[in-house]
């Protein structure tokens, strides 16, 4: 407890310093929760909130922690238990079906964005700062689908604007493309707390809106950036290492012709494993060759 004579602002500041040092960057609940009783918490040597002290930090540089692969949901309509999420006003299957109905009612990209802004069926919306829908040219021939927003994406409301986004921009520029010539979106539209891997249910709830984007835009090439979107929309359980370098066909749900698709390593992975960039350049050259074949409409 905070001593009666402690300065309230100083106590709050001390706690905030400690949370920041421990890597806490968001709150999951509106009110505090006691996870340990007094006997359990005595095993932890935490700074007193009124002491004004901060724990010593180890400044040794460390590589970014790798993100585990997400659970692998089946392609098409999915009914999964919420588990880590919450189901407002109905079961998870009801919410997924509601998401499909809402997405199907949208005939433009702007309408789809507006629908997502009002959609309350994904628990991630409660902890994210803002919707991260898409960026670029919705009339472009190439659609890139990533995984989930990170901290910077959550602040700006745009996909791929952090360090991995800057690498992606350079990669696209290497084959003469930019944000004005492609459309970039994610499989998940709100940032998972602490950049954790999205749950299977969170992916399933967002999936109808991703599929509807594809139907509305009718791109001529789809590039899956990372394994989550590829496994979700291609209906495969293989990892990204086995998927990249191959040509796939995505079947839109509206009966339109199949769309050529390929899978690339996520730029965040390339930042941790720069030796794999060579394979990504090869994938980009394949995209460039597809464009040069003349089968794609001109990029606006």
PDB file of C-alpha atoms in Angstrom:
ATOM      1  CA  UNK A   1       0.000   0.000   0.000  1.00  0.00           C
ATOM      2  CA  UNK A   2       1.047   3.591  -0.551  1.00  0.00           C
ATOM      3  CA  UNK A   3       2.001   5.312   2.749  1.00  0.00           C
ATOM      4  CA  UNK A   4      -0.471   7.907   3.983  1.00  0.00           C
ATOM      5  CA  UNK A   5       2.166  10.640   3.804  1.00  0.00           C
ATOM      6  CA  UNK A   6       3.326   9.715   0.288  1.00  0.00           C
ATOM      7  CA  UNK A   7       2.816  12.292  -2.424  1.00  0.00           C
ATOM      8  CA  UNK A   8       0.119  10.794  -4.713  1.00  0.00           C
ATOM      9  CA  UNK A   9       1.684  12.082  -7.900  1.00  0.00           C
ATOM     10  CA  UNK A  10       5.078  10.718  -6.890  1.00  0.00           C
ATOM     11  CA  UNK A  11       3.621   7.293  -6.111  1.00  0.00           C
ATOM     12  CA  UNK A  12       1.838   7.124  -9.452  1.00  0.00           C
ATOM     13  CA  UNK A  13       4.984   8.240 -11.262  1.00  0.00           C
ATOM     14  CA  UNK A  14       7.027   5.536  -9.515  1.00  0.00           C
ATOM     15  CA  UNK A  15       4.572   2.856 -10.579  1.00  0.00           C
ATOM     16  CA  UNK A  16       4.519   4.124 -14.160  1.00  0.00           C
ATOM     17  CA  UNK A  17       8.332   4.076 -14.271  1.00  0.00           C
ATOM     18  CA  UNK A  18       8.336   0.499 -13.040  1.00  0.00           C
ATOM     19  CA  UNK A  19       5.685  -0.627 -15.543  1.00  0.00           C
ATOM     20  CA  UNK A  20       7.606   1.057 -18.388  1.00  0.00           C
ATOM     21  CA  UNK A  21      10.814  -0.673 -17.309  1.00  0.00           C
ATOM     22  CA  UNK A  22       9.015  -4.015 -17.336  1.00  0.00           C
ATOM     23  CA  UNK A  23       7.776  -3.451 -20.902  1.00  0.00           C
ATOM     24  CA  UNK A  24       4.098  -2.808 -20.128  1.00  0.00           C
ATOM     25  CA  UNK A  25       2.560  -0.672 -22.891  1.00  0.00           C
ATOM     26  CA  UNK A  26      -1.196  -1.198 -22.537  1.00  0.00           C
ATOM     27  CA  UNK A  27      -3.972  -2.056 -20.058  1.00  0.00           C
ATOM     28  CA  UNK A  28      -6.310  -4.971 -20.681  1.00  0.00           C
ATOM     29  CA  UNK A  29      -8.895  -4.130 -18.020  1.00  0.00           C
ATOM     30  CA  UNK A  30     -10.447  -0.940 -16.697  1.00  0.00           C
ATOM     31  CA  UNK A  31      -9.864  -1.910 -13.053  1.00  0.00           C
ATOM     32  CA  UNK A  32      -6.831  -3.531 -11.336  1.00  0.00           C
ATOM     33  CA  UNK A  33      -6.740  -7.270 -10.661  1.00  0.00           C
ATOM     34  CA  UNK A  34      -4.886  -8.914  -7.755  1.00  0.00           C
ATOM     35  CA  UNK A  35      -3.127 -11.844  -9.388  1.00  0.00           C
ATOM     36  CA  UNK A  36      -1.133 -12.778  -6.247  1.00  0.00           C
ATOM     37  CA  UNK A  37      -2.039 -12.915  -2.562  1.00  0.00           C
ATOM     38  CA  UNK A  38       0.260 -11.442   0.059  1.00  0.00           C
ATOM     39  CA  UNK A  39       2.214 -14.641   0.638  1.00  0.00           C
ATOM     40  CA  UNK A  40       2.768 -15.176  -3.098  1.00  0.00           C
ATOM     41  CA  UNK A  41       3.726 -11.602  -3.810  1.00  0.00           C
ATOM     42  CA  UNK A  42       6.332 -11.670  -1.035  1.00  0.00           C
ATOM     43  CA  UNK A  43       8.419 -13.839  -3.364  1.00  0.00           C
ATOM     44  CA  UNK A  44       8.862 -10.852  -5.673  1.00  0.00           C
ATOM     45  CA  UNK A  45      11.218  -8.003  -4.894  1.00  0.00           C
ATOM     46  CA  UNK A  46       9.289  -5.095  -6.404  1.00  0.00           C
ATOM     47  CA  UNK A  47      10.021  -1.405  -5.754  1.00  0.00           C
ATOM     48  CA  UNK A  48       7.678   0.288  -3.297  1.00  0.00           C
ATOM     49  CA  UNK A  49       5.310   2.616  -5.166  1.00  0.00           C
ATOM     50  CA  UNK A  50       6.206   5.517  -2.948  1.00  0.00           C
ATOM     51  CA  UNK A  51       9.950   4.988  -2.938  1.00  0.00           C
ATOM     52  CA  UNK A  52      10.616   6.881  -6.167  1.00  0.00           C
ATOM     53  CA  UNK A  53      13.215   4.240  -7.103  1.00  0.00           C
ATOM     54  CA  UNK A  54      13.431   2.546 -10.450  1.00  0.00           C
ATOM     55  CA  UNK A  55      14.832  -0.925 -11.123  1.00  0.00           C
ATOM     56  CA  UNK A  56      18.224  -1.064 -12.808  1.00  0.00           C
ATOM     57  CA  UNK A  57      17.976  -1.859 -16.484  1.00  0.00           C
ATOM     58  CA  UNK A  58      20.272  -4.121 -18.455  1.00  0.00           C
ATOM     59  CA  UNK A  59      21.357  -2.086 -21.467  1.00  0.00           C
ATOM     60  CA  UNK A  60      22.832  -5.085 -23.291  1.00  0.00           C
ATOM     61  CA  UNK A  61      21.441  -5.018 -26.841  1.00  0.00           C
ATOM     62  CA  UNK A  62      19.187  -7.953 -27.660  1.00  0.00           C
ATOM     63  CA  UNK A  63      17.618  -8.993 -30.954  1.00  0.00           C
ATOM     64  CA  UNK A  64      13.847  -8.552 -31.179  1.00  0.00           C
ATOM     65  CA  UNK A  65      11.922 -11.483 -29.806  1.00  0.00           C
ATOM     66  CA  UNK A  66      10.523 -13.746 -32.464  1.00  0.00           C
ATOM     67  CA  UNK A  67       6.770 -14.042 -32.773  1.00  0.00           C
ATOM     68  CA  UNK A  68       5.380 -17.584 -32.591  1.00  0.00           C
ATOM     69  CA  UNK A  69       3.220 -18.823 -35.404  1.00  0.00           C
ATOM     70  CA  UNK A  70      -0.465 -18.211 -34.965  1.00  0.00           C
ATOM     71  CA  UNK A  71      -3.010 -20.960 -34.548  1.00  0.00           C
ATOM     72  CA  UNK A  72      -3.980 -22.282 -37.943  1.00  0.00           C
ATOM     73  CA  UNK A  73      -7.688 -21.838 -38.644  1.00  0.00           C
ATOM     74  CA  UNK A  74      -9.408 -23.593 -41.503  1.00  0.00           C
ATOM     75  CA  UNK A  75     -10.215 -21.668 -44.647  1.00  0.00           C
ATOM     76  CA  UNK A  76     -13.759 -20.481 -45.318  1.00  0.00           C
ATOM     77  CA  UNK A  77     -16.488 -20.023 -42.686  1.00  0.00           C
ATOM     78  CA  UNK A  78     -15.133 -20.929 -39.263  1.00  0.00           C
ATOM     79  CA  UNK A  79     -16.900 -21.434 -35.940  1.00  0.00           C
ATOM     80  CA  UNK A  80     -14.421 -21.435 -33.094  1.00  0.00           C
ATOM     81  CA  UNK A  81     -14.767 -20.900 -29.336  1.00  0.00           C
ATOM     82  CA  UNK A  82     -13.716 -17.425 -28.264  1.00  0.00           C
ATOM     83  CA  UNK A  83     -11.326 -18.687 -25.602  1.00  0.00           C
ATOM     84  CA  UNK A  84      -9.140 -15.587 -25.184  1.00  0.00           C
ATOM     85  CA  UNK A  85     -11.703 -13.188 -26.613  1.00  0.00           C
ATOM     86  CA  UNK A  86     -15.191 -12.158 -25.639  1.00  0.00           C
ATOM     87  CA  UNK A  87     -18.501 -12.701 -27.365  1.00  0.00           C
ATOM     88  CA  UNK A  88     -20.810  -9.699 -26.976  1.00  0.00           C
ATOM     89  CA  UNK A  89     -24.500 -10.488 -27.453  1.00  0.00           C
ATOM     90  CA  UNK A  90     -24.016 -13.980 -28.808  1.00  0.00           C
ATOM     91  CA  UNK A  91     -21.806 -16.984 -29.407  1.00  0.00           C
ATOM     92  CA  UNK A  92     -18.604 -16.839 -31.405  1.00  0.00           C
ATOM     93  CA  UNK A  93     -20.262 -18.573 -34.358  1.00  0.00           C
ATOM     94  CA  UNK A  94     -23.034 -15.952 -34.309  1.00  0.00           C
ATOM     95  CA  UNK A  95     -20.485 -13.148 -34.338  1.00  0.00           C
ATOM     96  CA  UNK A  96     -18.494 -14.687 -37.198  1.00  0.00           C
ATOM     97  CA  UNK A  97     -21.686 -15.123 -39.189  1.00  0.00           C
ATOM     98  CA  UNK A  98     -22.624 -11.536 -38.375  1.00  0.00           C
ATOM     99  CA  UNK A  99     -19.233 -10.398 -39.622  1.00  0.00           C
ATOM    100  CA  UNK A 100     -19.809 -12.240 -42.895  1.00  0.00           C
ATOM    101  CA  UNK A 101     -23.226 -10.649 -43.339  1.00  0.00           C
ATOM    102  CA  UNK A 102     -21.889  -7.174 -42.559  1.00  0.00           C
ATOM    103  CA  UNK A 103     -18.929  -7.556 -44.921  1.00  0.00           C
ATOM    104  CA  UNK A 104     -21.151  -8.895 -47.708  1.00  0.00           C
ATOM    105  CA  UNK A 105     -23.389  -5.829 -47.434  1.00  0.00           C
ATOM    106  CA  UNK A 106     -20.504  -3.516 -48.392  1.00  0.00           C
ATOM    107  CA  UNK A 107     -19.964  -2.728 -52.060  1.00  0.00           C
ATOM    108  CA  UNK A 108     -17.007  -0.311 -51.784  1.00  0.00           C
ATOM    109  CA  UNK A 109     -13.740  -0.143 -49.850  1.00  0.00           C
ATOM    110  CA  UNK A 110     -14.931   2.995 -48.043  1.00  0.00           C
ATOM    111  CA  UNK A 111     -18.136   1.244 -46.991  1.00  0.00           C
ATOM    112  CA  UNK A 112     -16.108  -1.704 -45.711  1.00  0.00           C
ATOM    113  CA  UNK A 113     -13.883   0.623 -43.678  1.00  0.00           C
ATOM    114  CA  UNK A 114     -16.940   2.328 -42.175  1.00  0.00           C
ATOM    115  CA  UNK A 115     -18.474  -1.043 -41.314  1.00  0.00           C
ATOM    116  CA  UNK A 116     -15.303  -2.123 -39.506  1.00  0.00           C
ATOM    117  CA  UNK A 117     -15.195   1.121 -37.550  1.00  0.00           C
ATOM    118  CA  UNK A 118     -18.615   0.307 -36.088  1.00  0.00           C
ATOM    119  CA  UNK A 119     -18.031  -3.453 -35.746  1.00  0.00           C
ATOM    120  CA  UNK A 120     -17.849  -4.593 -32.098  1.00  0.00           C
ATOM    121  CA  UNK A 121     -17.376  -8.318 -32.619  1.00  0.00           C
ATOM    122  CA  UNK A 122     -13.574  -8.429 -32.238  1.00  0.00           C
ATOM    123  CA  UNK A 123     -12.264  -8.134 -28.685  1.00  0.00           C
ATOM    124  CA  UNK A 124      -9.013  -6.595 -29.967  1.00  0.00           C
ATOM    125  CA  UNK A 125     -10.898  -3.359 -30.659  1.00  0.00           C
ATOM    126  CA  UNK A 126     -11.235  -2.817 -26.912  1.00  0.00           C
ATOM    127  CA  UNK A 127      -7.473  -2.653 -26.347  1.00  0.00           C
ATOM    128  CA  UNK A 128      -6.288  -1.037 -29.594  1.00  0.00           C
ATOM    129  CA  UNK A 129      -5.980   2.691 -30.153  1.00  0.00           C
ATOM    130  CA  UNK A 130      -7.431   2.718 -33.632  1.00  0.00           C
ATOM    131  CA  UNK A 131      -8.517   0.655 -36.608  1.00  0.00           C
ATOM    132  CA  UNK A 132      -5.711  -0.283 -39.006  1.00  0.00           C
ATOM    133  CA  UNK A 133      -7.643  -0.972 -42.205  1.00  0.00           C
ATOM    134  CA  UNK A 134      -5.407  -0.435 -45.229  1.00  0.00           C
ATOM    135  CA  UNK A 135      -3.129   1.922 -47.099  1.00  0.00           C
ATOM    136  CA  UNK A 136      -2.248   2.647 -50.701  1.00  0.00           C
ATOM    137  CA  UNK A 137      -4.298   2.581 -53.888  1.00  0.00           C
ATOM    138  CA  UNK A 138      -7.525   0.512 -53.705  1.00  0.00           C
ATOM    139  CA  UNK A 139      -7.591   0.447 -57.531  1.00  0.00           C
ATOM    140  CA  UNK A 140      -4.131  -1.148 -57.757  1.00  0.00           C
ATOM    141  CA  UNK A 141      -3.435  -4.501 -59.380  1.00  0.00           C
ATOM    142  CA  UNK A 142      -1.341  -5.794 -56.475  1.00  0.00           C
ATOM    143  CA  UNK A 143      -2.694  -6.456 -52.979  1.00  0.00           C
ATOM    144  CA  UNK A 144      -0.350  -7.223 -50.082  1.00  0.00           C
ATOM    145  CA  UNK A 145      -1.837  -8.857 -46.985  1.00  0.00           C
ATOM    146  CA  UNK A 146       0.238  -8.854 -43.815  1.00  0.00           C
ATOM    147  CA  UNK A 147      -0.421 -10.209 -40.337  1.00  0.00           C
ATOM    148  CA  UNK A 148      -1.414  -7.713 -37.621  1.00  0.00           C
ATOM    149  CA  UNK A 149      -0.658  -4.094 -36.667  1.00  0.00           C
ATOM    150  CA  UNK A 150       2.232  -3.304 -34.342  1.00  0.00           C
ATOM    151  CA  UNK A 151       2.673  -0.354 -31.980  1.00  0.00           C
ATOM    152  CA  UNK A 152       3.427   2.243 -34.664  1.00  0.00           C
ATOM    153  CA  UNK A 153       0.650   0.956 -36.916  1.00  0.00           C
ATOM    154  CA  UNK A 154      -1.745   1.196 -33.975  1.00  0.00           C
ATOM    155  CA  UNK A 155      -0.764   4.837 -33.430  1.00  0.00           C
ATOM    156  CA  UNK A 156      -1.075   5.869 -37.075  1.00  0.00           C
ATOM    157  CA  UNK A 157      -3.926   3.604 -38.164  1.00  0.00           C
ATOM    158  CA  UNK A 158      -1.997   2.360 -41.212  1.00  0.00           C
ATOM    159  CA  UNK A 159      -0.342  -1.005 -41.911  1.00  0.00           C
ATOM    160  CA  UNK A 160       3.426  -1.386 -42.259  1.00  0.00           C
ATOM    161  CA  UNK A 161       4.585   2.039 -41.067  1.00  0.00           C
ATOM    162  CA  UNK A 162       7.116   0.892 -38.440  1.00  0.00           C
ATOM    163  CA  UNK A 163      10.626  -0.525 -39.038  1.00  0.00           C
ATOM    164  CA  UNK A 164       9.279  -3.533 -40.967  1.00  0.00           C
ATOM    165  CA  UNK A 165       7.141  -1.186 -43.058  1.00  0.00           C
ATOM    166  CA  UNK A 166      10.149   0.906 -44.020  1.00  0.00           C
ATOM    167  CA  UNK A 167      11.913  -2.262 -45.165  1.00  0.00           C
ATOM    168  CA  UNK A 168       8.831  -3.264 -47.147  1.00  0.00           C
ATOM    169  CA  UNK A 169       8.816   0.158 -48.838  1.00  0.00           C
ATOM    170  CA  UNK A 170      12.438  -0.338 -49.919  1.00  0.00           C
ATOM    171  CA  UNK A 171      11.678  -3.827 -51.174  1.00  0.00           C
ATOM    172  CA  UNK A 172       8.768  -2.587 -53.284  1.00  0.00           C
ATOM    173  CA  UNK A 173      10.856   0.298 -54.603  1.00  0.00           C
ATOM    174  CA  UNK A 174      13.430  -2.227 -55.845  1.00  0.00           C
ATOM    175  CA  UNK A 175      10.908  -3.389 -58.480  1.00  0.00           C
ATOM    176  CA  UNK A 176       9.502   0.065 -59.191  1.00  0.00           C
ATOM    177  CA  UNK A 177       6.479  -0.051 -56.882  1.00  0.00           C
ATOM    178  CA  UNK A 178       5.347   2.279 -54.115  1.00  0.00           C
ATOM    179  CA  UNK A 179       2.393   2.785 -51.815  1.00  0.00           C
ATOM    180  CA  UNK A 180       0.578   4.674 -54.523  1.00  0.00           C
ATOM    181  CA  UNK A 181       0.754   1.607 -56.808  1.00  0.00           C
ATOM    182  CA  UNK A 182      -0.258  -1.170 -54.388  1.00  0.00           C
ATOM    183  CA  UNK A 183      -2.862  -1.803 -51.704  1.00  0.00           C
ATOM    184  CA  UNK A 184      -1.609  -2.974 -48.290  1.00  0.00           C
ATOM    185  CA  UNK A 185      -3.786  -4.494 -45.577  1.00  0.00           C
ATOM    186  CA  UNK A 186      -3.581  -7.075 -42.782  1.00  0.00           C
ATOM    187  CA  UNK A 187      -5.319 -10.267 -41.735  1.00  0.00           C
ATOM    188  CA  UNK A 188      -6.078  -8.559 -38.390  1.00  0.00           C
ATOM    189  CA  UNK A 189      -7.336  -4.971 -38.205  1.00  0.00           C
ATOM    190  CA  UNK A 190      -6.512  -4.124 -34.578  1.00  0.00           C
ATOM    191  CA  UNK A 191      -3.257  -4.537 -32.687  1.00  0.00           C
ATOM    192  CA  UNK A 192      -3.095  -7.561 -30.357  1.00  0.00           C
ATOM    193  CA  UNK A 193      -1.952  -6.414 -26.874  1.00  0.00           C
ATOM    194  CA  UNK A 194       1.809  -6.508 -26.547  1.00  0.00           C
ATOM    195  CA  UNK A 195       2.102  -7.680 -30.185  1.00  0.00           C
ATOM    196  CA  UNK A 196       1.072 -11.191 -29.174  1.00  0.00           C
ATOM    197  CA  UNK A 197       0.049 -13.662 -31.853  1.00  0.00           C
ATOM    198  CA  UNK A 198      -3.641 -13.332 -32.809  1.00  0.00           C
ATOM    199  CA  UNK A 199      -5.893 -16.145 -31.640  1.00  0.00           C
ATOM    200  CA  UNK A 200      -7.673 -18.398 -34.125  1.00  0.00           C
ATOM    201  CA  UNK A 201     -10.957 -16.739 -33.256  1.00  0.00           C
ATOM    202  CA  UNK A 202      -9.625 -13.212 -33.793  1.00  0.00           C
ATOM    203  CA  UNK A 203      -8.399 -14.288 -37.208  1.00  0.00           C
ATOM    204  CA  UNK A 204     -11.753 -15.895 -38.034  1.00  0.00           C
ATOM    205  CA  UNK A 205     -13.705 -12.776 -37.015  1.00  0.00           C
ATOM    206  CA  UNK A 206     -11.592 -10.523 -39.251  1.00  0.00           C
ATOM    207  CA  UNK A 207     -11.421 -12.988 -42.164  1.00  0.00           C
ATOM    208  CA  UNK A 208     -14.758 -12.010 -43.799  1.00  0.00           C
ATOM    209  CA  UNK A 209     -13.629  -8.408 -44.098  1.00  0.00           C
ATOM    210  CA  UNK A 210     -10.313  -9.441 -45.689  1.00  0.00           C
ATOM    211  CA  UNK A 211     -12.136 -11.680 -48.157  1.00  0.00           C
ATOM    212  CA  UNK A 212     -14.577  -8.899 -48.998  1.00  0.00           C
ATOM    213  CA  UNK A 213     -11.689  -6.510 -49.671  1.00  0.00           C
ATOM    214  CA  UNK A 214     -10.368  -8.977 -52.227  1.00  0.00           C
ATOM    215  CA  UNK A 215     -13.795  -9.350 -53.847  1.00  0.00           C
ATOM    216  CA  UNK A 216     -14.317  -5.578 -54.110  1.00  0.00           C
ATOM    217  CA  UNK A 217     -10.803  -4.775 -55.356  1.00  0.00           C
ATOM    218  CA  UNK A 218     -10.408  -7.824 -57.627  1.00  0.00           C
ATOM    219  CA  UNK A 219      -6.587  -7.526 -57.653  1.00  0.00           C
ATOM    220  CA  UNK A 220      -4.608  -9.389 -60.271  1.00  0.00           C
ATOM    221  CA  UNK A 221      -1.858 -10.430 -57.848  1.00  0.00           C
ATOM    222  CA  UNK A 222      -2.072 -11.176 -54.127  1.00  0.00           C
ATOM    223  CA  UNK A 223       1.113 -11.231 -52.057  1.00  0.00           C
ATOM    224  CA  UNK A 224       0.754 -12.774 -48.603  1.00  0.00           C
ATOM    225  CA  UNK A 225       3.341 -11.160 -46.341  1.00  0.00           C
ATOM    226  CA  UNK A 226       3.950 -13.707 -43.600  1.00  0.00           C
ATOM    227  CA  UNK A 227       2.278 -16.981 -42.776  1.00  0.00           C
ATOM    228  CA  UNK A 228      -0.918 -15.982 -40.937  1.00  0.00           C
ATOM    229  CA  UNK A 229      -2.788 -14.527 -43.905  1.00  0.00           C
ATOM    230  CA  UNK A 230      -1.479 -17.228 -46.249  1.00  0.00           C
ATOM    231  CA  UNK A 231      -2.636 -20.097 -44.057  1.00  0.00           C
ATOM    232  CA  UNK A 232      -5.995 -18.421 -43.422  1.00  0.00           C
ATOM    233  CA  UNK A 233      -6.900 -17.577 -47.007  1.00  0.00           C
ATOM    234  CA  UNK A 234      -5.160 -20.400 -48.857  1.00  0.00           C
ATOM    235  CA  UNK A 235      -6.447 -23.090 -46.508  1.00  0.00           C
ATOM    236  CA  UNK A 236      -3.053 -24.602 -45.775  1.00  0.00           C
ATOM    237  CA  UNK A 237      -1.221 -25.577 -42.606  1.00  0.00           C
ATOM    238  CA  UNK A 238       2.278 -25.304 -44.033  1.00  0.00           C
ATOM    239  CA  UNK A 239       4.732 -22.787 -42.640  1.00  0.00           C
ATOM    240  CA  UNK A 240       5.897 -19.731 -44.546  1.00  0.00           C
ATOM    241  CA  UNK A 241       9.288 -21.305 -45.352  1.00  0.00           C
ATOM    242  CA  UNK A 242       7.546 -24.060 -47.322  1.00  0.00           C
ATOM    243  CA  UNK A 243       5.001 -21.700 -48.862  1.00  0.00           C
ATOM    244  CA  UNK A 244       7.276 -19.010 -50.258  1.00  0.00           C
ATOM    245  CA  UNK A 245       8.669 -19.378 -53.756  1.00  0.00           C
ATOM    246  CA  UNK A 246       5.566 -21.176 -55.034  1.00  0.00           C
ATOM    247  CA  UNK A 247       2.643 -19.963 -57.117  1.00  0.00           C
ATOM    248  CA  UNK A 248      -0.828 -20.306 -55.625  1.00  0.00           C
ATOM    249  CA  UNK A 249      -4.344 -19.475 -56.770  1.00  0.00           C
ATOM    250  CA  UNK A 250      -6.788 -17.715 -54.486  1.00  0.00           C
ATOM    251  CA  UNK A 251     -10.444 -18.492 -55.201  1.00  0.00           C
ATOM    252  CA  UNK A 252     -12.697 -15.489 -54.483  1.00  0.00           C
ATOM    253  CA  UNK A 253     -15.993 -16.313 -52.866  1.00  0.00           C
ATOM    254  CA  UNK A 254     -17.999 -14.342 -55.449  1.00  0.00           C
ATOM    255  CA  UNK A 255     -17.312 -16.753 -58.313  1.00  0.00           C
ATOM    256  CA  UNK A 256     -14.782 -14.556 -60.099  1.00  0.00           C
ATOM    257  CA  UNK A 257     -11.664 -16.111 -61.679  1.00  0.00           C
ATOM    258  CA  UNK A 258      -8.864 -17.352 -59.443  1.00  0.00           C
ATOM    259  CA  UNK A 259      -6.196 -14.802 -58.554  1.00  0.00           C
ATOM    260  CA  UNK A 260      -2.458 -15.646 -58.781  1.00  0.00           C
ATOM    261  CA  UNK A 261      -0.906 -15.444 -55.321  1.00  0.00           C
ATOM    262  CA  UNK A 262       2.449 -15.903 -53.663  1.00  0.00           C
ATOM    263  CA  UNK A 263       3.867 -15.868 -50.132  1.00  0.00           C
ATOM    264  CA  UNK A 264       6.826 -13.822 -48.858  1.00  0.00           C
ATOM    265  CA  UNK A 265       8.681 -13.647 -45.579  1.00  0.00           C
ATOM    266  CA  UNK A 266       7.412 -10.910 -43.284  1.00  0.00           C
ATOM    267  CA  UNK A 267       9.820  -7.920 -43.172  1.00  0.00           C
ATOM    268  CA  UNK A 268       9.942  -8.219 -39.370  1.00  0.00           C
ATOM    269  CA  UNK A 269      11.403 -11.697 -39.844  1.00  0.00           C
ATOM    270  CA  UNK A 270      13.922 -10.360 -42.363  1.00  0.00           C
ATOM    271  CA  UNK A 271      15.077  -7.748 -39.847  1.00  0.00           C
ATOM    272  CA  UNK A 272      15.887 -10.615 -37.482  1.00  0.00           C
ATOM    273  CA  UNK A 273      17.224 -12.931 -40.201  1.00  0.00           C
ATOM    274  CA  UNK A 274      18.811 -10.684 -42.865  1.00  0.00           C
ATOM    275  CA  UNK A 275      20.384 -13.696 -44.578  1.00  0.00           C
ATOM    276  CA  UNK A 276      16.894 -14.632 -45.828  1.00  0.00           C
ATOM    277  CA  UNK A 277      16.528 -11.368 -47.772  1.00  0.00           C
ATOM    278  CA  UNK A 278      17.951 -13.059 -50.868  1.00  0.00           C
ATOM    279  CA  UNK A 279      14.872 -15.288 -51.063  1.00  0.00           C
ATOM    280  CA  UNK A 280      12.585 -12.295 -50.681  1.00  0.00           C
ATOM    281  CA  UNK A 281      14.328 -10.508 -53.545  1.00  0.00           C
ATOM    282  CA  UNK A 282      13.705 -13.608 -55.649  1.00  0.00           C
ATOM    283  CA  UNK A 283      10.021 -13.458 -54.726  1.00  0.00           C
ATOM    284  CA  UNK A 284       9.872  -9.787 -55.681  1.00  0.00           C
ATOM    285  CA  UNK A 285      11.456 -10.565 -59.035  1.00  0.00           C
ATOM    286  CA  UNK A 286       8.710 -13.124 -59.596  1.00  0.00           C
ATOM    287  CA  UNK A 287       6.101 -10.417 -58.936  1.00  0.00           C
ATOM    288  CA  UNK A 288       7.901  -8.166 -61.408  1.00  0.00           C
ATOM    289  CA  UNK A 289       7.907 -10.939 -64.027  1.00  0.00           C
ATOM    290  CA  UNK A 290       4.176 -11.451 -63.555  1.00  0.00           C
ATOM    291  CA  UNK A 291       3.653  -7.759 -64.203  1.00  0.00           C
ATOM    292  CA  UNK A 292       5.863  -7.802 -67.282  1.00  0.00           C
ATOM    293  CA  UNK A 293       3.933 -10.747 -68.731  1.00  0.00           C
ATOM    294  CA  UNK A 294       1.189  -8.302 -69.589  1.00  0.00           C
ATOM    295  CA  UNK A 295      -1.486 -10.293 -67.778  1.00  0.00           C
ATOM    296  CA  UNK A 296      -1.956  -7.532 -65.197  1.00  0.00           C
ATOM    297  CA  UNK A 297      -3.828  -4.318 -65.797  1.00  0.00           C
ATOM    298  CA  UNK A 298      -1.829  -1.116 -65.664  1.00  0.00           C
ATOM    299  CA  UNK A 299      -1.068   0.164 -62.194  1.00  0.00           C
ATOM    300  CA  UNK A 300      -2.561   3.557 -61.404  1.00  0.00           C
TER     301      UNK A 300
END
